[in-house]
Amino acid sequence: MPDNAHLNMETQSWACDTGFRRTGNRCNKIFLPENAFATGKSYGAGWECERNYRNVSNSCVLIKVPANGYLSNDVQDKGWACNRGFRATETDCVAIDVPANAYLSDKHFGDGWKCERGYKAADGSCARIQVPENGYLVDAEFGPGWECGRGFRPDGNHCRAIAVPTNGFLNNSSYGSGWECDRGFREDGGSCKPINIPANAYLTDTNFGPGWKCSRGYLPEGNTCRKVELPENAHLGRSGTDWDCTAPHVRQGDQCVLQN
């Protein structure tokens, strides 16, 4: 075991004392600059600067904390940060100028302040949000700062009422017309027209097609429902729009015949 080393009981080998670094089979002294201490780590420089100092070109330089600042743990930056309400320049902490109707924010970027509810930032100040009739304030960083109430849509700086036709109702969509037709009606040119349901049919909930479907045992034919004609020894199939032969009969054209 070389000088300035000790036995490592875990590995049953030797390791260099704190303040020394292994080079081959020797323990060489680590150069410690003034105001530094040995870390005992096998990687890196092997030393760190004492509190209030930071490493500059392998020297420990005193950190000069400006007024309204405090020491920080960020060794990669200045080594100091500013108190709440102040912003850092290269050497100082400058007070954040908070305009009227605003308050300090906790963000380290941007202006450092936010407008109070009901106000919006404009040219370094907070201007009152003008909420139109039938509108209400929203907490959004973008946009006008207000939205229209239910039943209204924005039109410039106003909230215009949504014109819901007869047999229609308001929906919750922010796009489109803002309304839908009642069940049994379809939108046609801005109005709700009744769906004409033929005999032997029923309403469907789909937005496409005629809006109705033939009952079981009937087939659509134009705007009517035609009855499915069953040949002798046949019954309606699963779909309800076709037929199958009853065993032991088999289908042959439009008839059900006994299988040979």
CSV table of N, CA and C in Angstrom, one decimal, residues 81-237:
chain,number,residue,atom,x,y,z
A,81,ALA,N,-29.3,34.9,-6.6
A,81,ALA,CA,-30.5,35.2,-7.2
A,81,ALA,C,-31.2,36.4,-6.5
A,82,CYS,N,-32.2,37.0,-7.2
A,82,CYS,CA,-32.8,38.1,-6.6
A,82,CYS,C,-34.1,37.7,-5.8
A,83,ASN,N,-34.4,38.6,-4.8
A,83,ASN,CA,-35.6,38.4,-4.0
A,83,ASN,C,-36.8,38.6,-4.8
A,84,ARG,N,-37.9,38.1,-4.3
A,84,ARG,CA,-39.2,38.3,-4.9
A,84,ARG,C,-39.5,39.8,-5.1
A,85,GLY,N,-39.9,40.1,-6.3
A,85,GLY,CA,-40.1,41.5,-6.7
A,85,GLY,C,-39.0,42.2,-7.3
A,86,PHE,N,-37.9,41.4,-7.6
A,86,PHE,CA,-36.7,42.0,-8.2
A,86,PHE,C,-36.3,41.1,-9.4
A,87,ARG,N,-35.6,41.6,-10.4
A,87,ARG,CA,-35.1,40.9,-11.5
A,87,ARG,C,-33.6,41.1,-11.6
A,88,ALA,N,-32.8,40.1,-12.0
A,88,ALA,CA,-31.4,40.2,-12.1
A,88,ALA,C,-30.9,40.8,-13.4
A,89,THR,N,-29.9,41.7,-13.3
A,89,THR,CA,-29.1,42.2,-14.4
A,89,THR,C,-27.8,41.5,-14.3
A,90,GLU,N,-26.8,41.9,-14.9
A,90,GLU,CA,-25.5,41.3,-14.8
A,90,GLU,C,-24.9,41.4,-13.4
A,91,THR,N,-25.2,42.5,-12.7
A,91,THR,CA,-24.5,42.8,-11.4
A,91,THR,C,-25.5,43.2,-10.3
A,92,ASP,N,-26.7,43.5,-10.7
A,92,ASP,CA,-27.7,44.0,-9.7
A,92,ASP,C,-29.0,43.3,-9.7
A,93,CYS,N,-29.8,43.7,-8.7
A,93,CYS,CA,-31.2,43.2,-8.6
A,93,CYS,C,-32.1,44.5,-8.7
A,94,VAL,N,-32.8,44.6,-9.8
A,94,VAL,CA,-33.6,45.8,-10.1
A,94,VAL,C,-35.1,45.5,-9.8
A,95,ALA,N,-35.8,46.4,-9.1
A,95,ALA,CA,-37.2,46.2,-8.7
A,95,ALA,C,-38.1,46.1,-10.0
A,96,ILE,N,-39.0,45.2,-9.9
A,96,ILE,CA,-40.0,45.0,-11.0
A,96,ILE,C,-41.0,46.1,-10.9
A,97,ASP,N,-41.3,46.8,-11.9
A,97,ASP,CA,-42.3,47.9,-11.9
A,97,ASP,C,-43.7,47.3,-12.2
A,98,VAL,N,-44.4,47.1,-11.1
A,98,VAL,CA,-45.8,46.5,-11.3
A,98,VAL,C,-46.8,47.6,-11.5
A,99,PRO,N,-47.5,47.6,-12.6
A,99,PRO,CA,-48.5,48.7,-12.9
A,99,PRO,C,-49.7,48.6,-12.0
A,100,ALA,N,-50.6,49.6,-12.1
A,100,ALA,CA,-51.8,49.6,-11.4
A,100,ALA,C,-52.7,48.4,-11.9
A,101,ASN,N,-53.4,47.8,-10.9
A,101,ASN,CA,-54.4,46.7,-11.2
A,101,ASN,C,-53.6,45.4,-11.6
A,102,ALA,N,-52.4,45.3,-11.1
A,102,ALA,CA,-51.6,44.1,-11.4
A,102,ALA,C,-50.9,43.6,-10.1
A,103,TYR,N,-50.4,42.4,-10.1
A,103,TYR,CA,-49.7,41.8,-9.0
A,103,TYR,C,-48.5,41.0,-9.5
A,104,LEU,N,-47.5,40.8,-8.5
A,104,LEU,CA,-46.3,40.0,-8.9
A,104,LEU,C,-46.6,38.6,-9.2
A,105,SER,N,-46.0,38.1,-10.2
A,105,SER,CA,-46.1,36.6,-10.6
A,105,SER,C,-44.9,35.9,-10.0
A,106,ASP,N,-45.0,34.6,-10.1
A,106,ASP,CA,-43.9,33.7,-9.6
A,106,ASP,C,-43.0,33.2,-10.8
A,107,LYS,N,-43.2,33.8,-12.0
A,107,LYS,CA,-42.4,33.3,-13.1
A,107,LYS,C,-41.1,34.2,-13.2
A,108,HIS,N,-40.1,33.4,-13.7
A,108,HIS,CA,-38.8,34.1,-13.8
A,108,HIS,C,-38.6,34.7,-15.2
A,109,PHE,N,-39.6,34.6,-16.0
A,109,PHE,CA,-39.6,35.1,-17.4
A,109,PHE,C,-40.8,36.0,-17.6
A,110,GLY,N,-40.8,36.7,-18.7
A,110,GLY,CA,-41.9,37.7,-19.0
A,110,GLY,C,-41.7,39.0,-18.2
A,111,ASP,N,-42.8,39.7,-17.9
A,111,ASP,CA,-42.8,40.9,-17.2
A,111,ASP,C,-42.6,40.8,-15.7
A,112,GLY,N,-42.9,39.6,-15.2
A,112,GLY,CA,-42.8,39.4,-13.7
A,112,GLY,C,-44.1,39.8,-13.0
A,113,TRP,N,-45.1,40.2,-13.7
A,113,TRP,CA,-46.4,40.6,-13.1
A,113,TRP,C,-47.5,40.1,-14.0
A,114,LYS,N,-48.7,40.0,-13.4
A,114,LYS,CA,-49.9,39.7,-14.1
A,114,LYS,C,-51.0,40.6,-13.7
A,115,CYS,N,-51.9,40.8,-14.7
A,115,CYS,CA,-53.1,41.7,-14.4
A,115,CYS,C,-54.1,41.0,-13.5
A,116,GLU,N,-54.8,41.8,-12.7
A,116,GLU,CA,-55.8,41.3,-11.8
A,116,GLU,C,-57.0,40.9,-12.7
A,117,ARG,N,-57.9,40.0,-12.1
A,117,ARG,CA,-59.0,39.6,-12.9
A,117,ARG,C,-59.9,40.8,-13.3
A,118,GLY,N,-60.3,40.8,-14.6
A,118,GLY,CA,-61.1,41.9,-15.1
A,118,GLY,C,-60.2,42.9,-15.8
A,119,TYR,N,-58.9,42.6,-15.9
A,119,TYR,CA,-57.9,43.5,-16.6
A,119,TYR,C,-57.1,42.6,-17.5
A,120,LYS,N,-56.5,43.3,-18.5
A,120,LYS,CA,-55.7,42.6,-19.5
A,120,LYS,C,-54.4,43.5,-19.8
A,121,ALA,N,-53.3,42.8,-20.0
A,121,ALA,CA,-52.0,43.5,-20.2
A,121,ALA,C,-52.1,44.2,-21.6
A,122,ALA,N,-51.7,45.4,-21.7
A,122,ALA,CA,-51.6,46.2,-22.9
A,122,ALA,C,-50.6,47.3,-22.8
A,123,ASP,N,-49.5,47.2,-23.6
A,123,ASP,CA,-48.5,48.3,-23.6
A,123,ASP,C,-47.9,48.5,-22.2
A,124,GLY,N,-47.6,47.5,-21.4
A,124,GLY,CA,-47.0,47.7,-20.1
A,124,GLY,C,-47.9,48.1,-19.0
A,125,SER,N,-49.2,48.1,-19.3
A,125,SER,CA,-50.2,48.5,-18.2
A,125,SER,C,-51.3,47.5,-18.3
A,126,CYS,N,-52.3,47.6,-17.3
A,126,CYS,CA,-53.4,46.7,-17.3
A,126,CYS,C,-54.7,47.5,-17.6
A,127,ALA,N,-55.3,47.2,-18.7
A,127,ALA,CA,-56.5,47.9,-19.2
A,127,ALA,C,-57.7,47.1,-18.8
A,128,ARG,N,-58.8,47.7,-18.4
A,128,ARG,CA,-60.0,47.0,-18.0
A,128,ARG,C,-60.6,46.3,-19.2
A,129,ILE,N,-61.0,45.1,-19.0
A,129,ILE,CA,-61.7,44.3,-20.0
A,129,ILE,C,-63.1,44.7,-20.1
A,130,GLN,N,-63.5,45.1,-21.3
A,130,GLN,CA,-64.9,45.6,-21.6
A,130,GLN,C,-65.8,44.4,-22.0
A,131,VAL,N,-66.5,43.9,-21.0
A,131,VAL,CA,-67.3,42.7,-21.2
A,131,VAL,C,-68.7,43.1,-21.8
A,132,PRO,N,-69.0,42.6,-23.0
A,132,PRO,CA,-70.3,43.0,-23.6
A,132,PRO,C,-71.5,42.4,-22.9
A,133,GLU,N,-72.7,43.0,-23.2
A,133,GLU,CA,-73.9,42.4,-22.6
A,133,GLU,C,-74.1,41.0,-23.1
A,134,ASN,N,-74.5,40.1,-22.1
A,134,ASN,CA,-74.7,38.7,-22.4
A,134,ASN,C,-73.3,37.9,-22.5
A,135,GLY,N,-72.2,38.6,-21.9
A,135,GLY,CA,-70.9,37.9,-21.9
A,135,GLY,C,-70.4,37.8,-20.5
A,136,TYR,N,-69.3,37.1,-20.3
A,136,TYR,CA,-68.8,36.9,-18.9
A,136,TYR,C,-67.2,36.8,-19.0
A,137,LEU,N,-66.6,37.2,-17.9
A,137,LEU,CA,-65.1,37.1,-17.9
A,137,LEU,C,-64.6,35.7,-17.9
A,138,VAL,N,-63.4,35.5,-18.5
A,138,VAL,CA,-62.8,34.2,-18.5
A,138,VAL,C,-61.3,34.4,-18.1
A,139,ASP,N,-60.7,33.4,-17.5
A,139,ASP,CA,-59.3,33.5,-17.1
A,139,ASP,C,-58.4,32.9,-18.2
A,140,ALA,N,-58.4,33.6,-19.3
A,140,ALA,CA,-57.5,33.2,-20.5
A,140,ALA,C,-56.5,34.2,-20.8
A,141,GLU,N,-55.2,33.7,-21.0
A,141,GLU,CA,-54.1,34.7,-21.3
A,141,GLU,C,-54.3,35.2,-22.7
A,142,PHE,N,-55.0,34.6,-23.6
A,142,PHE,CA,-55.2,35.0,-25.0
A,142,PHE,C,-56.6,35.3,-25.3
A,143,GLY,N,-56.9,36.0,-26.3
A,143,GLY,CA,-58.2,36.3,-26.7
A,143,GLY,C,-58.7,37.6,-26.0
A,144,PRO,N,-60.0,37.9,-26.1
A,144,PRO,CA,-60.5,39.2,-25.6
A,144,PRO,C,-60.7,39.2,-24.1
A,145,GLY,N,-60.6,38.0,-23.4
A,145,GLY,CA,-60.8,38.0,-22.0
A,145,GLY,C,-62.2,37.7,-21.6
A,146,TRP,N,-63.1,37.5,-22.5
A,146,TRP,CA,-64.5,37.2,-22.2
A,146,TRP,C,-65.1,36.3,-23.2
A,147,GLU,N,-66.2,35.6,-22.9
A,147,GLU,CA,-66.9,34.7,-23.7
A,147,GLU,C,-68.4,35.0,-23.6
A,148,CYS,N,-69.1,34.6,-24.6
A,148,CYS,CA,-70.6,34.9,-24.6
A,148,CYS,C,-71.3,33.8,-23.8
A,149,GLY,N,-72.4,34.2,-23.2
A,149,GLY,CA,-73.1,33.2,-22.4
A,149,GLY,C,-73.9,32.2,-23.4
A,150,ARG,N,-74.5,31.2,-22.8
A,150,ARG,CA,-75.2,30.2,-23.5
A,150,ARG,C,-76.3,30.9,-24.3
A,151,GLY,N,-76.4,30.5,-25.6
A,151,GLY,CA,-77.4,31.1,-26.5
A,151,GLY,C,-77.0,32.3,-27.2
A,152,PHE,N,-75.6,32.7,-27.1
A,152,PHE,CA,-75.1,33.8,-27.7
A,152,PHE,C,-73.8,33.5,-28.4
A,153,ARG,N,-73.4,34.2,-29.4
A,153,ARG,CA,-72.1,34.0,-30.2
A,153,ARG,C,-71.5,35.3,-30.3
A,154,PRO,N,-70.1,35.4,-30.3
A,154,PRO,CA,-69.4,36.6,-30.4
A,154,PRO,C,-69.5,37.2,-31.9
A,155,ASP,N,-69.8,38.5,-31.9
A,155,ASP,CA,-69.8,39.2,-33.2
A,155,ASP,C,-69.1,40.5,-33.0
A,156,GLY,N,-67.8,40.5,-33.3
A,156,GLY,CA,-67.0,41.7,-33.0
A,156,GLY,C,-66.9,41.9,-31.5
A,157,ASN,N,-67.3,43.0,-31.0
A,157,ASN,CA,-67.2,43.2,-29.6
A,157,ASN,C,-68.6,43.0,-28.9
A,158,HIS,N,-69.4,42.3,-29.5
A,158,HIS,CA,-70.8,42.1,-29.0
A,158,HIS,C,-71.1,40.6,-28.9
A,159,CYS,N,-72.2,40.3,-28.2
A,159,CYS,CA,-72.7,38.9,-28.2
A,159,CYS,C,-74.1,38.9,-28.8
A,160,ARG,N,-74.2,38.2,-29.9
A,160,ARG,CA,-75.4,38.2,-30.7
A,160,ARG,C,-76.2,36.9,-30.3
A,161,ALA,N,-77.5,37.0,-30.2
A,161,ALA,CA,-78.3,35.8,-29.8
A,161,ALA,C,-78.3,34.9,-31.0
A,162,ILE,N,-78.2,33.6,-30.7
A,162,ILE,CA,-78.3,32.5,-31.7
A,162,ILE,C,-79.8,32.4,-32.1
A,163,ALA,N,-80.1,32.5,-33.3
A,163,ALA,CA,-81.5,32.3,-33.8
A,163,ALA,C,-81.8,30.9,-33.9
A,164,VAL,N,-82.6,30.3,-33.0
A,164,VAL,CA,-83.0,28.9,-33.0
A,164,VAL,C,-84.3,28.8,-33.7
A,165,PRO,N,-84.4,28.0,-34.8
A,165,PRO,CA,-85.7,27.9,-35.5
A,165,PRO,C,-86.7,27.1,-34.7
A,166,THR,N,-87.9,27.2,-35.1
A,166,THR,CA,-89.0,26.4,-34.6
A,166,THR,C,-88.6,24.9,-34.7
A,167,ASN,N,-88.9,24.1,-33.6
A,167,ASN,CA,-88.6,22.7,-33.6
A,167,ASN,C,-87.1,22.4,-33.5
A,168,GLY,N,-86.4,23.4,-33.0
A,168,GLY,CA,-84.9,23.3,-32.8
A,168,GLY,C,-84.6,23.6,-31.3
A,169,PHE,N,-83.3,23.3,-30.9
A,169,PHE,CA,-82.9,23.6,-29.6
A,169,PHE,C,-81.4,23.9,-29.6
A,170,LEU,N,-80.9,24.7,-28.6
A,170,LEU,CA,-79.5,25.0,-28.5
A,170,LEU,C,-78.7,23.8,-28.1
A,171,ASN,N,-77.5,23.8,-28.7
A,171,ASN,CA,-76.5,22.7,-28.3
A,171,ASN,C,-75.3,23.4,-27.6
A,172,ASN,N,-74.4,22.6,-27.2
A,172,ASN,CA,-73.2,23.1,-26.5
A,172,ASN,C,-72.0,23.3,-27.3
A,173,SER,N,-72.1,23.2,-28.7
A,173,SER,CA,-71.0,23.3,-29.6
A,173,SER,C,-70.6,24.8,-29.8
A,174,SER,N,-69.3,25.0,-29.8
A,174,SER,CA,-68.8,26.4,-30.0
A,174,SER,C,-68.7,26.7,-31.5
A,175,TYR,N,-68.9,25.7,-32.3
A,175,TYR,CA,-68.8,26.0,-33.8
A,175,TYR,C,-70.2,25.5,-34.4
A,176,GLY,N,-70.3,25.8,-35.7
A,176,GLY,CA,-71.5,25.4,-36.4
A,176,GLY,C,-72.6,26.5,-36.1
A,177,SER,N,-73.8,26.1,-36.3
A,177,SER,CA,-75.0,27.0,-36.1
A,177,SER,C,-75.3,27.3,-34.7
A,178,GLY,N,-74.9,26.3,-33.8
A,178,GLY,CA,-75.2,26.5,-32.4
A,178,GLY,C,-76.5,25.9,-32.0
A,179,TRP,N,-77.2,25.3,-32.9
A,179,TRP,CA,-78.5,24.6,-32.6
A,179,TRP,C,-78.6,23.3,-33.4
A,180,GLU,N,-79.6,22.5,-33.0
A,180,GLU,CA,-79.9,21.2,-33.6
A,180,GLU,C,-81.4,21.1,-33.7
A,181,CYS,N,-81.9,20.3,-34.6
A,181,CYS,CA,-83.3,20.1,-34.7
A,181,CYS,C,-83.8,19.0,-33.7
A,182,ASP,N,-85.0,19.2,-33.3
A,182,ASP,CA,-85.6,18.2,-32.4
A,182,ASP,C,-85.7,16.8,-33.1
A,183,ARG,N,-85.9,15.8,-32.3
A,183,ARG,CA,-86.1,14.5,-32.9
A,183,ARG,C,-87.3,14.4,-33.8
A,184,GLY,N,-87.1,13.9,-35.0
A,184,GLY,CA,-88.2,13.9,-35.9
A,184,GLY,C,-88.2,15.0,-37.0
A,185,PHE,N,-87.1,15.8,-36.8
A,185,PHE,CA,-86.9,17.0,-37.7
A,185,PHE,C,-85.5,17.0,-38.3
A,186,ARG,N,-85.3,17.6,-39.5
A,186,ARG,CA,-84.0,17.7,-40.1
A,186,ARG,C,-83.8,19.1,-40.5
A,187,GLU,N,-82.5,19.6,-40.4
A,187,GLU,CA,-82.1,21.0,-40.8
A,187,GLU,C,-82.2,21.1,-42.3
A,188,ASP,N,-82.9,22.1,-42.8
A,188,ASP,CA,-83.0,22.4,-44.2
A,188,ASP,C,-83.1,23.9,-44.4
A,189,GLY,N,-82.0,24.4,-44.9
A,189,GLY,CA,-82.0,25.9,-45.2
A,189,GLY,C,-82.2,26.8,-44.0
A,190,GLY,N,-81.6,26.4,-42.9
A,190,GLY,CA,-81.8,27.2,-41.7
A,190,GLY,C,-83.0,27.0,-40.9
A,191,SER,N,-83.8,26.0,-41.3
A,191,SER,CA,-85.0,25.7,-40.5
A,191,SER,C,-85.1,24.2,-40.2
A,192,CYS,N,-86.0,23.8,-39.4
A,192,CYS,CA,-86.2,22.4,-39.1
A,192,CYS,C,-87.5,21.9,-39.8
A,193,LYS,N,-87.3,21.0,-40.7
A,193,LYS,CA,-88.4,20.4,-41.5
A,193,LYS,C,-88.7,19.0,-40.9
A,194,PRO,N,-90.0,18.6,-40.8
A,194,PRO,CA,-90.3,17.3,-40.3
A,194,PRO,C,-89.9,16.2,-41.2
A,195,ILE,N,-89.4,15.1,-40.7
A,195,ILE,CA,-89.1,13.9,-41.4
A,195,ILE,C,-90.4,13.2,-41.8
A,196,ASN,N,-90.6,12.9,-43.0
A,196,ASN,CA,-91.8,12.2,-43.5
A,196,ASN,C,-91.5,10.7,-43.4
A,197,ILE,N,-92.2,10.1,-42.4
A,197,ILE,CA,-92.0,8.7,-42.2
A,197,ILE,C,-93.1,7.9,-42.8
A,198,PRO,N,-92.8,7.0,-43.8
A,198,PRO,CA,-93.8,6.2,-44.4
A,198,PRO,C,-94.4,5.2,-43.5
A,199,ALA,N,-95.5,4.6,-44.0
A,199,ALA,CA,-96.1,3.5,-43.2
A,199,ALA,C,-95.1,2.3,-43.1
A,200,ASN,N,-95.2,1.7,-41.9
A,200,ASN,CA,-94.4,0.5,-41.6
A,200,ASN,C,-92.9,0.9,-41.5
A,201,ALA,N,-92.6,2.1,-41.0
A,201,ALA,CA,-91.2,2.6,-40.8
A,201,ALA,C,-91.2,3.3,-39.4
A,202,TYR,N,-89.9,3.5,-39.0
A,202,TYR,CA,-89.7,4.2,-37.7
A,202,TYR,C,-88.5,5.2,-37.8
A,203,LEU,N,-88.5,6.1,-36.9
A,203,LEU,CA,-87.4,7.1,-36.8
A,203,LEU,C,-86.1,6.5,-36.4
A,204,THR,N,-85.0,7.0,-37.0
A,204,THR,CA,-83.6,6.6,-36.6
A,204,THR,C,-82.9,7.8,-36.0
A,205,ASP,N,-81.8,7.6,-35.3
A,205,ASP,CA,-81.0,8.6,-34.7
A,205,ASP,C,-79.8,9.0,-35.4
A,206,THR,N,-79.7,8.7,-36.7
A,206,THR,CA,-78.6,9.0,-37.5
A,206,THR,C,-78.8,10.3,-38.3
A,207,ASN,N,-77.7,11.0,-38.5
A,207,ASN,CA,-77.8,12.3,-39.2
A,207,ASN,C,-77.7,12.2,-40.7
A,208,PHE,N,-77.6,11.0,-41.2
A,208,PHE,CA,-77.5,10.7,-42.6
A,208,PHE,C,-78.6,9.8,-43.0
A,209,GLY,N,-78.8,9.7,-44.3
A,209,GLY,CA,-79.9,8.9,-44.8
A,209,GLY,C,-81.2,9.6,-44.7
A,210,PRO,N,-82.4,8.9,-44.9
A,210,PRO,CA,-83.7,9.6,-44.9
A,210,PRO,C,-84.1,10.0,-43.5
A,211,GLY,N,-83.5,9.4,-42.5
A,211,GLY,CA,-84.0,9.6,-41.1
A,211,GLY,C,-85.0,8.6,-40.6
A,212,TRP,N,-85.3,7.6,-41.4
A,212,TRP,CA,-86.2,6.6,-41.0
A,212,TRP,C,-85.7,5.2,-41.6
A,213,LYS,N,-86.2,4.2,-41.0
A,213,LYS,CA,-85.9,2.8,-41.4
A,213,LYS,C,-87.1,2.0,-41.5
A,214,CYS,N,-87.2,1.1,-42.4
A,214,CYS,CA,-88.4,0.2,-42.5
A,214,CYS,C,-88.4,-0.8,-41.4
A,215,SER,N,-89.6,-1.1,-40.9
A,215,SER,CA,-89.8,-2.1,-39.9
A,215,SER,C,-89.4,-3.5,-40.4
A,216,ARG,N,-89.2,-4.4,-39.5
A,216,ARG,CA,-88.9,-5.8,-39.8
A,216,ARG,C,-90.0,-6.4,-40.7
A,217,GLY,N,-89.5,-7.0,-41.8
A,217,GLY,CA,-90.5,-7.6,-42.8
A,217,GLY,C,-90.8,-6.6,-43.9
A,218,TYR,N,-90.1,-5.5,-44.0
A,218,TYR,CA,-90.4,-4.5,-45.0
A,218,TYR,C,-89.1,-4.0,-45.7
A,219,LEU,N,-89.1,-3.7,-46.9
A,219,LEU,CA,-88.0,-3.2,-47.7
A,219,LEU,C,-88.2,-1.8,-48.2
A,220,PRO,N,-87.1,-0.9,-48.1
A,220,PRO,CA,-87.3,0.5,-48.6
A,220,PRO,C,-87.5,0.4,-50.1
A,221,GLU,N,-88.4,1.2,-50.6
A,221,GLU,CA,-88.6,1.3,-52.0
A,221,GLU,C,-89.0,2.8,-52.3
A,222,GLY,N,-88.0,3.6,-52.7
A,222,GLY,CA,-88.3,5.0,-52.8
A,222,GLY,C,-88.5,5.6,-51.5
A,223,ASN,N,-89.7,6.3,-51.3
A,223,ASN,CA,-90.1,6.9,-50.0
A,223,ASN,C,-91.1,6.0,-49.3
A,224,THR,N,-91.2,4.7,-49.6
A,224,THR,CA,-92.2,3.9,-49.0
A,224,THR,C,-91.5,2.6,-48.5
A,225,CYS,N,-92.2,1.8,-47.8
A,225,CYS,CA,-91.7,0.5,-47.3
A,225,CYS,C,-92.6,-0.6,-47.9
A,226,ARG,N,-92.0,-1.5,-48.7
A,226,ARG,CA,-92.7,-2.6,-49.3
A,226,ARG,C,-92.5,-3.8,-48.5
A,227,LYS,N,-93.6,-4.6,-48.4
A,227,LYS,CA,-93.6,-5.8,-47.6
A,227,LYS,C,-92.8,-6.9,-48.3
A,228,VAL,N,-92.0,-7.6,-47.5
A,228,VAL,CA,-91.2,-8.7,-48.0
A,228,VAL,C,-92.2,-9.9,-48.3
A,229,GLU,N,-92.2,-10.3,-49.6
A,229,GLU,CA,-93.1,-11.4,-49.9
A,229,GLU,C,-92.4,-12.7,-49.6
A,230,LEU,N,-93.1,-13.5,-48.8
A,230,LEU,CA,-92.5,-14.8,-48.4
A,230,LEU,C,-93.1,-15.9,-49.3
A,231,PRO,N,-92.3,-16.7,-49.9
A,231,PRO,CA,-92.8,-17.9,-50.6
A,231,PRO,C,-93.3,-19.0,-49.6
A,232,GLU,N,-93.9,-20.0,-50.1
A,232,GLU,CA,-94.4,-21.1,-49.2
A,232,GLU,C,-93.1,-21.8,-48.6
A,233,ASN,N,-93.2,-22.1,-47.4
A,233,ASN,CA,-92.1,-22.8,-46.6
A,233,ASN,C,-90.9,-21.9,-46.4
A,234,ALA,N,-91.2,-20.6,-46.2
A,234,ALA,CA,-90.1,-19.7,-46.0
A,234,ALA,C,-90.4,-18.8,-44.7
A,235,HIS,N,-89.4,-18.2,-44.2
A,235,HIS,CA,-89.6,-17.3,-43.0
A,235,HIS,C,-88.6,-16.2,-43.1
A,236,LEU,N,-88.8,-15.1,-42.4
A,236,LEU,CA,-87.9,-13.9,-42.5
A,236,LEU,C,-86.6,-14.3,-41.9
A,237,GLY,N,-85.5,-13.7,-42.6
A,237,GLY,CA,-84.2,-14.0,-42.1
A,237,GLY,C,-83.8,-13.0,-41.0
